[in-house]
Short mmCIF file of C-alpha atoms (C1' of nucleotides) in Angstrom, two decimals:
data_model
loop_
_atom_site.label_atom_id
_atom_site.label_comp_id
_atom_site.label_asym_id
_atom_site.label_seq_id
_atom_site.Cartn_x
_atom_site.Cartn_y
_atom_site.Cartn_z
CA MET A 298 0.00 0.00 0.00
CA LYS A 299 1.17 3.48 -0.75
CA ASP A 300 -0.02 4.94 2.53
CA THR A 301 2.04 2.36 4.40
CA LYS A 302 5.15 3.65 2.71
CA ALA A 303 4.11 7.25 3.36
CA ARG A 304 3.46 6.47 7.02
CA ILE A 305 6.88 4.85 7.30
CA ALA A 306 8.53 7.82 5.61
CA ALA A 307 6.80 10.20 8.00
CA GLY A 308 8.06 8.29 11.03
CA LEU A 309 11.57 8.11 9.64
CA GLU A 310 11.58 11.83 8.90
CA ARG A 311 10.67 12.56 12.49
CA ALA A 312 13.33 10.18 13.84
CA PHE A 313 16.07 11.69 11.69
CA ALA A 314 14.98 15.24 12.52
CA GLU A 315 15.14 14.53 16.23
CA ASN A 316 18.28 12.43 16.40
CA GLY A 317 20.31 13.17 13.32
CA PHE A 318 21.40 10.66 10.72
CA SER A 319 24.19 8.89 12.57
CA GLU A 320 22.72 8.06 15.93
CA PRO A 321 19.54 6.15 15.18
CA ASN A 322 20.04 2.49 14.41
CA ILE A 323 17.69 0.37 12.38
CA ASP A 324 15.74 -0.79 15.39
CA SER A 325 14.96 2.71 16.61
CA LEU A 326 14.03 3.71 13.05
CA ARG A 327 11.73 0.71 12.91
CA GLU A 328 10.12 1.81 16.16
CA ALA A 329 9.71 5.39 14.90
CA ALA A 330 8.15 4.06 11.72
CA GLY A 331 5.72 2.04 13.81
CA VAL A 332 6.16 -1.06 11.72
CA SER A 333 7.87 -4.43 11.82
CA LEU A 334 11.41 -4.95 10.62
CA ARG A 335 10.27 -7.03 7.72
CA THR A 336 7.80 -4.42 6.50
CA LEU A 337 10.35 -1.67 6.92
CA TYR A 338 12.82 -3.48 4.68
CA LYS A 339 10.08 -4.40 2.24
CA TYR A 340 9.46 -0.75 1.40
CA MET A 341 12.95 0.57 2.02
CA PRO A 342 15.50 -2.13 1.30
CA SER A 343 18.44 -0.38 2.94
CA ARG A 344 19.25 2.33 5.44
CA GLU A 345 20.33 4.59 2.60
CA GLU A 346 16.90 4.23 1.07
CA MET A 347 15.33 5.16 4.39
CA VAL A 348 17.27 8.40 4.44
CA LEU A 349 16.30 9.27 0.88
CA SER A 350 12.63 8.50 1.42
CA ALA A 351 12.55 10.55 4.59
CA LEU A 352 14.05 13.53 2.78
CA GLU A 353 11.68 13.27 -0.16
CA HIS A 354 8.78 13.19 2.24
CA ARG A 355 10.17 16.21 4.04
CA HIS A 356 10.62 18.16 0.82
CA ARG A 357 6.94 17.80 -0.01
CA ARG A 358 5.94 18.82 3.47
CA TYR A 359 8.29 21.81 3.51
CA MET A 360 7.09 23.22 0.22
CA GLN A 361 3.53 22.88 1.41
CA LEU A 362 4.01 24.51 4.79
CA VAL A 363 6.18 27.37 3.58
CA PHE A 364 4.61 28.28 0.24
CA ASP A 365 1.01 27.12 0.29
CA ASP A 366 -1.65 29.41 1.71
CA LEU A 367 0.55 32.41 2.36
CA PRO A 368 -1.50 35.17 3.96
CA SER A 369 -3.00 37.52 1.39
CA ASP A 370 -3.34 40.47 3.75
CA GLY A 371 -1.11 43.49 3.49
CA THR A 372 2.11 41.95 4.78
CA PRO A 373 4.97 41.86 2.28
CA VAL A 374 5.14 38.42 0.77
CA LEU A 375 8.81 37.90 1.58
CA HIS A 376 8.14 38.63 5.24
CA ALA A 377 5.39 36.05 5.19
CA VAL A 378 7.74 33.50 3.64
CA LEU A 379 10.36 34.20 6.28
CA ASP A 380 7.76 33.86 9.01
CA CYS A 381 6.77 30.50 7.60
CA VAL A 382 10.41 29.41 7.48
CA ALA A 383 10.89 30.53 11.09
CA HIS A 384 7.73 28.72 12.09
CA TRP A 385 9.00 25.62 10.34
CA MET A 386 12.29 25.87 12.20
CA SER A 387 10.65 26.20 15.57
CA LYS A 388 8.21 23.37 14.99
CA GLU A 389 10.11 20.93 12.84
CA ALA A 390 13.79 21.70 12.46
CA SER A 391 15.10 23.07 15.71
CA HIS A 392 18.48 21.46 14.97
CA GLY A 393 18.82 23.03 11.52
CA CYS A 394 18.11 22.13 7.92
CA LEU A 395 17.68 18.37 7.57
CA PHE A 396 19.00 18.28 4.03
CA HIS A 397 22.26 19.91 5.02
CA ALA A 398 22.46 17.57 7.98
CA ALA A 399 22.05 14.56 5.73
CA VAL A 400 24.77 15.70 3.38
CA ALA A 401 27.01 16.58 6.29
CA SER A 402 26.71 13.07 7.66
CA ALA A 403 27.70 11.53 4.33
CA PRO A 404 29.42 14.22 2.25
CA ARG A 405 30.47 11.76 -0.44
CA ASP A 406 26.98 10.49 -1.23
CA GLU A 407 26.08 11.86 -4.65
CA ARG A 408 22.39 11.01 -4.41
CA LEU A 409 22.09 13.01 -1.20
CA ARG A 410 23.92 15.96 -2.69
CA ALA A 411 21.64 15.87 -5.72
CA LEU A 412 18.58 15.84 -3.47
CA LEU A 413 19.92 18.79 -1.49
CA ALA A 414 20.58 20.78 -4.66
CA LYS A 415 17.14 20.03 -6.04
CA HIS A 416 15.43 21.00 -2.79
CA LYS A 417 17.31 24.26 -2.42
CA SER A 418 16.89 25.31 -6.02
CA GLU A 419 13.14 24.74 -5.88
CA VAL A 420 12.92 26.78 -2.70
CA ALA A 421 14.98 29.64 -4.13
CA GLU A 422 13.05 29.69 -7.37
CA LYS A 423 9.67 29.72 -5.69
CA ALA A 424 10.66 32.39 -3.18
CA SER A 425 12.03 34.74 -5.81
CA GLU A 426 9.09 34.07 -8.10
CA ILE A 427 6.28 34.86 -5.66
CA SER A 428 8.10 37.94 -4.42
CA GLY A 429 8.48 39.28 -7.93
CA LEU A 430 12.22 39.66 -7.42
CA GLN A 431 13.48 37.09 -9.90
CA ASN A 432 16.59 39.16 -10.55
CA ARG A 433 17.50 38.88 -6.86
CA GLN A 434 17.21 35.12 -6.52
CA GLY A 435 20.79 34.73 -5.30
CA GLU A 436 20.37 37.21 -2.48
CA ILE A 437 17.01 35.78 -1.46
CA ALA A 438 18.42 32.27 -1.39
CA LEU A 439 21.28 33.49 0.75
CA ILE A 440 18.93 35.17 3.22
CA VAL A 441 16.80 32.04 3.53
CA GLU A 442 19.90 29.89 3.99
CA GLY A 443 21.22 32.31 6.56
CA LEU A 444 17.96 32.32 8.46
CA MET A 445 17.72 28.54 8.57
CA GLN A 446 21.29 28.25 9.75
CA ALA A 447 21.13 31.11 12.22
CA TRP A 448 17.78 30.22 13.73
CA PRO A 449 19.04 27.39 15.96
CA LEU A 450 21.62 29.82 17.29
CA TYR A 451 19.69 33.05 17.70
CA GLY A 452 16.02 32.13 17.52
CA GLU A 453 13.58 34.90 16.68
CA ALA A 454 16.38 37.46 16.52
CA ALA A 455 17.50 35.70 13.36
CA THR A 456 14.05 36.18 11.87
CA ARG A 457 14.20 39.91 12.57
CA SER A 458 17.64 40.16 10.97
CA ALA A 459 16.43 38.28 7.90
CA LYS A 460 13.47 40.62 7.54
CA LYS A 461 15.69 43.67 7.84
CA LEU A 462 17.92 42.33 5.10
CA CYS A 463 14.89 41.75 2.91
CA ASP A 464 13.78 45.31 3.46
CA THR A 465 17.11 46.78 2.46
CA LEU A 466 16.97 44.53 -0.59
CA VAL A 467 13.53 45.73 -1.61
CA ASN A 468 14.36 49.40 -0.99
CA ASP A 469 17.55 49.06 -2.98
CA ALA A 470 17.45 49.95 -6.64
CA PRO A 471 17.31 46.77 -8.76
CA ALA A 472 20.83 45.77 -9.76
CA MET B 46 54.63 16.72 23.84
CA LYS B 47 52.25 19.49 22.91
CA ASP B 48 53.12 19.53 19.24
CA THR B 49 52.26 15.85 19.02
CA LYS B 50 48.75 16.62 20.15
CA ALA B 51 48.54 19.57 17.76
CA ARG B 52 49.77 17.42 14.89
CA ILE B 53 47.15 14.80 15.71
CA ALA B 54 44.43 17.43 15.90
CA ALA B 55 45.45 18.80 12.52
CA GLY B 56 45.23 15.38 10.92
CA LEU B 57 41.88 14.67 12.51
CA GLU B 58 40.52 18.01 11.36
CA ARG B 59 41.46 17.19 7.80
CA ALA B 60 39.94 13.72 8.01
CA PHE B 61 36.64 15.00 9.39
CA ALA B 62 36.51 17.85 6.87
CA GLU B 63 36.96 15.43 3.99
CA ASN B 64 34.75 12.57 5.12
CA GLY B 65 32.32 13.95 7.65
CA PHE B 66 31.91 12.78 11.22
CA SER B 67 30.09 9.51 10.69
CA GLU B 68 32.09 7.74 8.02
CA PRO B 69 35.65 7.66 9.30
CA ASN B 70 36.38 4.90 11.77
CA ILE B 71 39.11 4.98 14.36
CA ASP B 72 41.62 3.31 12.13
CA SER B 73 41.27 5.81 9.32
CA LEU B 74 41.44 8.63 11.85
CA ARG B 75 44.62 7.09 13.21
CA GLU B 76 46.05 6.98 9.72
CA ALA B 77 45.08 10.61 9.06
CA ALA B 78 46.69 11.61 12.35
CA GLY B 79 49.86 9.81 11.30
CA VAL B 80 50.30 8.18 14.64
CA SER B 81 49.89 4.82 16.34
CA LEU B 82 46.64 3.72 17.91
CA ARG B 83 48.10 3.81 21.36
CA THR B 84 49.38 7.36 20.96
CA LEU B 85 46.12 8.50 19.48
CA TYR B 86 44.21 7.26 22.52
CA LYS B 87 46.82 8.63 24.85
CA TYR B 88 46.09 12.20 23.77
CA MET B 89 42.43 11.74 22.91
CA PRO B 90 40.92 9.04 25.04
CA SER B 91 37.72 8.64 23.02
CA ARG B 92 36.27 9.35 19.63
CA GLU B 93 34.22 12.17 21.10
CA GLU B 94 37.41 13.79 22.32
CA MET B 95 38.88 13.50 18.85
CA VAL B 96 35.95 15.42 17.40
CA LEU B 97 36.23 18.15 20.01
CA SER B 98 39.96 18.55 19.59
CA ALA B 99 39.64 18.72 15.83
CA LEU B 100 37.04 21.46 16.11
CA GLU B 101 39.05 23.49 18.58
CA HIS B 102 42.01 23.27 16.25
CA ARG B 103 39.85 24.35 13.36
CA HIS B 104 38.45 27.32 15.27
CA ARG B 105 41.93 28.71 15.83
CA ARG B 106 42.85 28.21 12.22
CA TYR B 107 39.62 29.79 10.97
CA MET B 108 39.95 32.92 13.04
CA GLN B 109 43.49 33.29 11.85
CA LEU B 110 42.81 32.84 8.15
CA VAL B 111 39.68 34.96 8.04
CA PHE B 112 40.52 37.83 10.37
CA ASP B 113 44.27 38.13 10.56
CA ASP B 114 46.11 40.20 7.98
CA LEU B 115 43.08 41.54 6.16
CA PRO B 116 44.18 43.74 3.27
CA SER B 117 44.56 47.38 4.25
CA ASP B 118 44.04 48.77 0.76
CA GLY B 119 40.88 50.56 -0.25
CA THR B 120 38.51 47.56 -0.36
CA PRO B 121 35.67 47.70 2.11
CA VAL B 122 36.56 45.58 5.11
CA LEU B 123 33.39 43.49 4.96
CA HIS B 124 34.09 42.57 1.37
CA ALA B 125 37.55 41.47 2.40
CA VAL B 126 36.10 39.32 5.18
CA LEU B 127 33.64 37.72 2.78
CA ASP B 128 36.45 37.05 0.33
CA CYS B 129 38.41 35.35 3.08
CA VAL B 130 35.38 33.27 4.02
CA ALA B 131 34.87 32.29 0.39
CA HIS B 132 38.53 31.44 0.10
CA TRP B 133 38.26 29.33 3.23
CA MET B 134 35.27 27.50 1.80
CA SER B 135 37.02 26.72 -1.46
CA LYS B 136 40.21 25.55 0.18
CA GLU B 137 39.07 23.97 3.40
CA ALA B 138 35.34 23.49 3.70
CA SER B 139 33.94 22.58 0.32
CA HIS B 140 31.29 20.48 2.05
CA GLY B 141 30.11 23.27 4.35
CA CYS B 142 30.75 24.50 7.85
CA LEU B 143 32.41 21.79 9.91
CA PHE B 144 30.88 22.98 13.17
CA HIS B 145 27.37 22.69 11.83
CA ALA B 146 28.27 19.31 10.38
CA ALA B 147 29.48 18.10 13.76
CA VAL B 148 26.33 19.21 15.52
CA ALA B 149 24.20 17.75 12.75
CA SER B 150 25.83 14.37 13.21
CA ALA B 151 25.12 14.38 16.96
CA PRO B 152 22.41 16.95 17.63
CA ARG B 153 22.01 15.90 21.24
CA ASP B 154 25.63 16.45 22.25
CA GLU B 155 25.69 19.51 24.49
CA ARG B 156 29.44 19.98 24.35
CA LEU B 157 29.34 20.16 20.57
CA ARG B 158 26.47 22.63 20.62
CA ALA B 159 28.35 24.81 23.09
CA LEU B 160 31.42 24.75 20.87
CA LEU B 161 29.34 25.72 17.84
CA ALA B 162 27.73 28.60 19.72
CA LYS B 163 31.07 29.87 20.95
CA HIS B 164 32.64 29.67 17.51
CA LYS B 165 29.79 31.47 15.78
CA SER B 166 29.48 34.20 18.39
CA GLU B 167 33.19 34.97 18.20
CA VAL B 168 32.99 35.17 14.43
CA ALA B 169 29.95 37.44 14.48
CA GLU B 170 31.44 39.70 17.11
CA LYS B 171 34.74 40.08 15.33
CA ALA B 172 33.13 40.69 11.94
CA SER B 173 30.80 43.38 13.22
CA GLU B 174 33.55 44.95 15.28
CA ILE B 175 36.12 45.38 12.53
CA SER B 176 33.50 46.65 10.11
CA GLY B 177 32.35 49.28 12.58
CA LEU B 178 28.76 48.06 12.29
CA GLN B 179 28.23 46.74 15.79
CA ASN B 180 24.57 47.62 15.66
CA ARG B 181 24.15 45.32 12.66
CA GLN B 182 25.75 42.24 14.13
CA GLY B 183 22.67 40.09 13.59
CA GLU B 184 22.46 40.89 9.90
CA ILE B 185 26.18 40.42 9.40
CA ALA B 186 26.08 37.06 11.14
CA LEU B 187 23.20 36.03 8.94
CA ILE B 188 25.03 37.02 5.77
CA VAL B 189 28.12 35.08 6.81
CA GLU B 190 26.03 32.04 7.72
CA GLY B 191 24.19 32.32 4.44
CA LEU B 192 27.40 32.54 2.48
CA MET B 193 28.94 29.52 4.18
CA GLN B 194 25.82 27.48 3.61
CA ALA B 195 25.21 28.67 0.06
CA TRP B 196 28.78 28.38 -1.12
CA PRO B 197 28.80 24.59 -1.59
CA LEU B 198 25.66 25.02 -3.70
CA TYR B 199 26.39 28.10 -5.78
CA GLY B 200 30.12 28.72 -5.53
CA GLU B 201 31.36 32.19 -6.34
CA ALA B 202 27.85 33.38 -7.18
CA ALA B 203 27.12 33.07 -3.46
CA THR B 204 30.04 35.38 -2.71
CA ARG B 205 28.68 37.99 -5.09
CA SER B 206 25.24 37.77 -3.51
CA ALA B 207 26.72 38.16 -0.05
CA LYS B 208 28.65 41.24 -1.11
CA LYS B 209 25.55 42.80 -2.63
CA LEU B 210 23.67 42.23 0.60
CA CYS B 211 26.51 43.87 2.53
CA ASP B 212 26.37 46.87 0.23
CA THR B 213 22.66 47.37 0.73
CA LEU B 214 23.29 47.06 4.45
CA VAL B 215 25.99 49.72 4.44
CA ASN B 216 24.01 52.09 2.24
CA ASP B 217 20.97 51.65 4.42
CA ALA B 218 20.46 54.19 7.18
CA PRO B 219 21.47 52.71 10.55
CA ALA B 220 18.41 51.20 12.22
"C1'" DG C 185 -13.34 -22.73 3.97
"C1'" DA C 186 -9.09 -22.34 1.06
"C1'" DG C 187 -5.75 -19.33 -0.35
"C1'" DC C 188 -3.44 -15.20 -0.72
"C1'" DA C 189 -1.58 -10.57 0.47
"C1'" DA C 190 0.30 -7.87 4.02
"C1'" DG C 191 1.42 -7.60 8.27
"C1'" DT C 192 4.06 -8.80 13.33
"C1'" DA C 193 7.77 -10.69 16.30
"C1'" DG C 194 12.12 -11.64 16.82
"C1'" DA C 195 16.16 -14.99 16.20
"C1'" DA C 196 20.49 -15.49 13.50
"C1'" DC C 197 24.41 -13.70 10.84
"C1'" DA C 198 28.54 -11.85 9.47
"C1'" DA C 199 30.81 -7.54 9.56
"C1'" DT C 200 32.43 -3.63 11.72
"C1'" DC C 201 33.02 -0.75 15.53
"C1'" DA C 202 35.55 1.66 19.56
"C1'" DT C 203 38.51 0.48 22.97
"C1'" DT C 204 42.12 -2.12 25.59
"C1'" DC C 205 46.12 -4.84 25.84
"C1'" DT C 206 50.65 -7.06 25.05
"C1'" DA C 207 55.14 -6.83 23.03
"C1'" DC C 208 58.68 -4.31 21.17
"C1'" DC C 209 61.96 -0.16 19.81
"C1'" DG C 210 65.10 4.18 19.83
"C1'" DG C 211 67.07 7.78 22.17
"C1'" DA C 212 68.26 10.85 26.06
"C1'" DG C 213 69.78 11.51 30.80
"C1'" DA C 214 71.87 9.59 35.11
"C1'" DT D 79 75.45 0.99 30.80
"C1'" DC D 80 71.07 1.09 32.57
"C1'" DT D 81 66.60 2.75 32.45
"C1'" DC D 82 62.66 5.36 31.60
"C1'" DC D 83 59.93 7.99 28.18
"C1'" DG D 84 57.42 8.40 24.23
"C1'" DG D 85 56.60 6.21 20.63
"C1'" DT D 86 55.12 1.87 16.91
"C1'" DA D 87 52.63 -2.35 15.45
"C1'" DG D 88 48.91 -4.88 15.75
"C1'" DA D 89 46.23 -8.71 18.15
"C1'" DA D 90 42.12 -9.43 21.24
"C1'" DT D 91 37.66 -8.18 22.96
"C1'" DG D 92 33.02 -7.41 23.48
"C1'" DA D 93 29.39 -4.72 21.93
"C1'" DT D 94 26.70 -3.02 18.11
"C1'" DT D 95 25.64 -2.70 13.44
"C1'" DG D 96 22.68 -3.55 9.06
"C1'" DT D 97 20.53 -7.18 6.90
"C1'" DT D 98 18.26 -11.73 6.21
"C1'" DC D 99 15.44 -15.43 7.61
"C1'" DT D 100 11.93 -18.40 9.87
"C1'" DA D 101 7.51 -18.85 12.02
"C1'" DC D 102 3.17 -17.03 13.04
"C1'" DT D 103 -1.20 -13.90 12.58
"C1'" DT D 104 -4.93 -11.17 10.23
"C1'" DG D 105 -8.21 -9.83 7.03
"C1'" DC D 106 -9.98 -10.13 2.35
"C1'" DT D 107 -11.64 -12.58 -1.77
"C1'" DC D 108 -12.97 -16.44 -4.63
#
DNA sequence: GAGCAAGTAGAACAATCATTCTACCGGAGA
DNA sequence: TCTCCGGTAGAATGATTGTTCTACTTGCTC
């Protein structure tokens, strides 16, 4: 069943987000997935596969939570995006970006690096597109990256800094 | 001898930077340190200690390469710092910030988190101090974090984006 | 009711891991 | 010359790892 695999992926995502990619062994992953060892291996035939599935699941969830139903009141759209990112950090990623963490734990793994690149490029493209600042995609990506990395260190202060940077960017004459 | 320990730490730092914190086993760390197993354990009685020593060694080296002998010609000091950071990334940290990688591989380890916080706060303080923008320390920290995280993805384009953000920050009226 | 698909529970396996231990070596100081 | 000191080389150990396998249980469909 597809929803079995999705349920497993959701549990794995949570386990990796809480404990990183090195610590949890197969048995704790199995427990987090809420499934037997045999079923776990049926859908994800190796630990590597478990990591990839968890990240794919997370990507879908991230795009949804950060970019779907942004408030359509007066607030600048980039501020709303940054608020969603900060909310995501506080609720789901208090240790930092899970994609970077995955690559950091296995820097040689090409499939992981490809997944990271795909995730980040989709985020950057969407953020610059909905803000109407396509010609500033690099700077926007850098602010989002900075926020996600700085949030575990500085909390809401990082959000305020990110918003200030966005403001100076918007006020600035287009390059 | 002290230089034995420093030599070991240097080798370990290189091994962790190249292969992450999960992959290398004790024997490959021993080889990278260029020392016997017994000596390795004499100076660093556990793997955890090896990680900590490698990071402390790296902190010293980072501060030196990024903040010592900045060029005193006309270039804006923040640009020079960002160039040094970019140079550091290309030469030493092509997989990303080693401190974040260490915490990502063991997000529960309090000693690692403390070391990360100390490292980042010293960097942010120094960068804002030498640029004379102490009241913008949060934004500067975020730009540096963004650059270090974005560099492995976008290379020199990330450096250009970071510099642009710095320019808008400097041109902006102080908050 | 037989048979099948999809699941649980957990033992067994070989490999690898971090750590400890024994045995040996070269040089410097008394 | 003797004797530590600081080092090398590598075997031994016990725990843990990812993965596979066997045996059993449900629920659904002909």
